[in-house]
Amino acid sequence: MDDTKKIAGVGPINIRDEGTWPGIDSRFRLIVVSALRSKQLQRGALPRITPDPLKRRNTSIALEEVKQGLVPFTVTFEDPKDNGSGNGNQMGIDEVD
């Protein structure tokens, strides 16, 4: 028999239910916003939540902050002809710290 206990909340994040992710309308947006927030944490920004001792990594903290709607971000749309890159939108996290 397998006596290992499964700990709730540890493991892959379930992003299928987009209703639980405020302001997140796609997996791409979730990854970009979380990555930008994780980078802020890595550079010394303070977490906006009390980190779970089991989730000490910046990526886990950033994902939880995004899930709780604590990471304000903006999406700007630009004319692709103006910037020459062919990418018509950019995303950034609002600096609130």
CSV table of C-alpha atoms in Angstrom, one decimal:
chain,number,residue,atom,x,y,z
A,1,MET,CA,0.0,0.0,0.0
A,2,ASP,CA,1.0,3.5,-0.6
A,3,ASP,CA,1.1,5.4,2.6
A,4,THR,CA,2.1,8.8,1.2
A,5,LYS,CA,-0.2,11.7,1.9
A,6,LYS,CA,-1.0,14.2,-0.7
A,7,ILE,CA,-0.7,17.8,0.4
A,8,ALA,CA,-3.4,20.1,-0.9
A,9,GLY,CA,-2.2,22.9,-3.0
A,10,VAL,CA,1.2,21.4,-3.9
A,11,GLY,CA,1.8,20.5,-7.5
A,12,PRO,CA,0.7,21.9,-10.8
A,13,ILE,CA,-1.6,24.9,-10.8
A,14,ASN,CA,-5.0,24.3,-12.3
A,15,ILE,CA,-5.7,27.2,-14.7
A,16,ARG,CA,-8.6,25.6,-16.5
A,17,ASP,CA,-11.2,27.5,-14.5
A,18,GLU,CA,-10.5,31.0,-15.7
A,19,GLY,CA,-13.2,32.4,-13.4
A,20,THR,CA,-10.9,32.0,-10.5
A,21,TRP,CA,-8.2,34.2,-12.1
A,22,PRO,CA,-9.4,37.9,-11.9
A,23,GLY,CA,-8.5,39.7,-15.1
A,24,ILE,CA,-6.8,36.7,-16.7
A,25,ASP,CA,-8.5,35.8,-20.0
A,26,SER,CA,-5.9,33.3,-21.4
A,27,ARG,CA,-3.1,31.0,-20.3
A,28,PHE,CA,-0.6,33.2,-22.1
A,29,ARG,CA,-1.6,36.3,-20.1
A,30,LEU,CA,-1.4,34.3,-16.8
A,31,ILE,CA,2.1,33.1,-17.7
A,32,VAL,CA,3.3,36.6,-18.7
A,33,VAL,CA,1.9,38.4,-15.7
A,34,SER,CA,3.2,35.8,-13.3
A,35,ALA,CA,6.6,35.8,-14.9
A,36,LEU,CA,6.8,39.6,-14.6
A,37,ARG,CA,5.7,39.5,-11.0
A,38,SER,CA,8.2,36.7,-10.2
A,39,LYS,CA,10.9,38.8,-11.7
A,40,GLN,CA,9.9,41.7,-9.4
A,41,LEU,CA,10.0,39.3,-6.4
A,42,GLN,CA,13.5,38.1,-7.4
A,43,ARG,CA,14.7,41.7,-7.6
A,44,GLY,CA,13.6,42.3,-4.0
A,45,ALA,CA,9.9,43.3,-4.1
A,46,LEU,CA,8.0,42.3,-1.0
A,47,PRO,CA,5.3,39.6,-1.5
A,48,ARG,CA,1.7,40.8,-1.3
A,49,ILE,CA,0.6,37.6,0.5
A,50,THR,CA,2.0,35.6,3.4
A,51,PRO,CA,3.9,32.9,1.6
A,52,ASP,CA,3.0,29.3,2.4
A,53,PRO,CA,6.0,27.5,3.8
A,54,LEU,CA,5.6,24.8,1.2
A,55,LYS,CA,5.6,27.4,-1.6
A,56,ARG,CA,8.7,29.5,-1.1
A,57,ARG,CA,9.6,29.9,-4.8
A,58,ASN,CA,9.0,33.2,-6.4
A,59,THR,CA,7.0,31.6,-9.2
A,60,SER,CA,4.6,29.9,-6.8
A,61,ILE,CA,4.2,33.2,-4.8
A,62,ALA,CA,3.6,35.1,-8.0
A,63,LEU,CA,1.0,32.7,-9.3
A,64,GLU,CA,-0.9,32.8,-6.0
A,65,GLU,CA,-0.8,36.6,-6.0
A,66,VAL,CA,-2.2,36.7,-9.6
A,67,LYS,CA,-4.9,34.2,-8.6
A,68,GLN,CA,-6.0,36.4,-5.7
A,69,GLY,CA,-6.1,39.5,-8.0
A,70,LEU,CA,-3.3,41.2,-6.1
A,71,VAL,CA,-1.2,42.0,-9.2
A,72,PRO,CA,-2.5,45.0,-11.1
A,73,PHE,CA,-1.4,44.9,-14.8
A,74,THR,CA,-2.2,46.8,-17.9
A,75,VAL,CA,-2.4,45.7,-21.5
A,76,THR,CA,-1.8,48.3,-24.2
A,77,PHE,CA,-2.6,47.8,-27.8
A,78,GLU,CA,-0.5,49.5,-30.5
A,79,ASP,CA,-0.6,49.7,-34.2
A,80,PRO,CA,1.8,47.1,-35.5
A,81,LYS,CA,2.9,49.5,-38.2
A,82,ASP,CA,4.1,52.0,-35.6
A,83,ASN,CA,6.6,49.9,-33.7
A,84,GLY,CA,7.8,47.7,-36.6
A,85,SER,CA,7.9,44.6,-34.5
A,86,GLY,CA,4.7,43.0,-35.8
A,87,ASN,CA,3.4,42.5,-32.3
A,88,GLY,CA,0.4,44.7,-31.7
A,89,ASN,CA,0.2,44.5,-27.9
A,90,GLN,CA,2.4,44.9,-24.8
A,91,MET,CA,1.9,44.0,-21.2
A,92,GLY,CA,3.3,45.4,-18.0
A,93,ILE,CA,2.7,45.1,-14.3
A,94,ASP,CA,1.9,48.3,-12.5
A,95,GLU,CA,4.6,49.2,-10.0
A,96,VAL,CA,2.7,49.4,-6.7
A,97,ASP,CA,5.3,48.3,-4.2
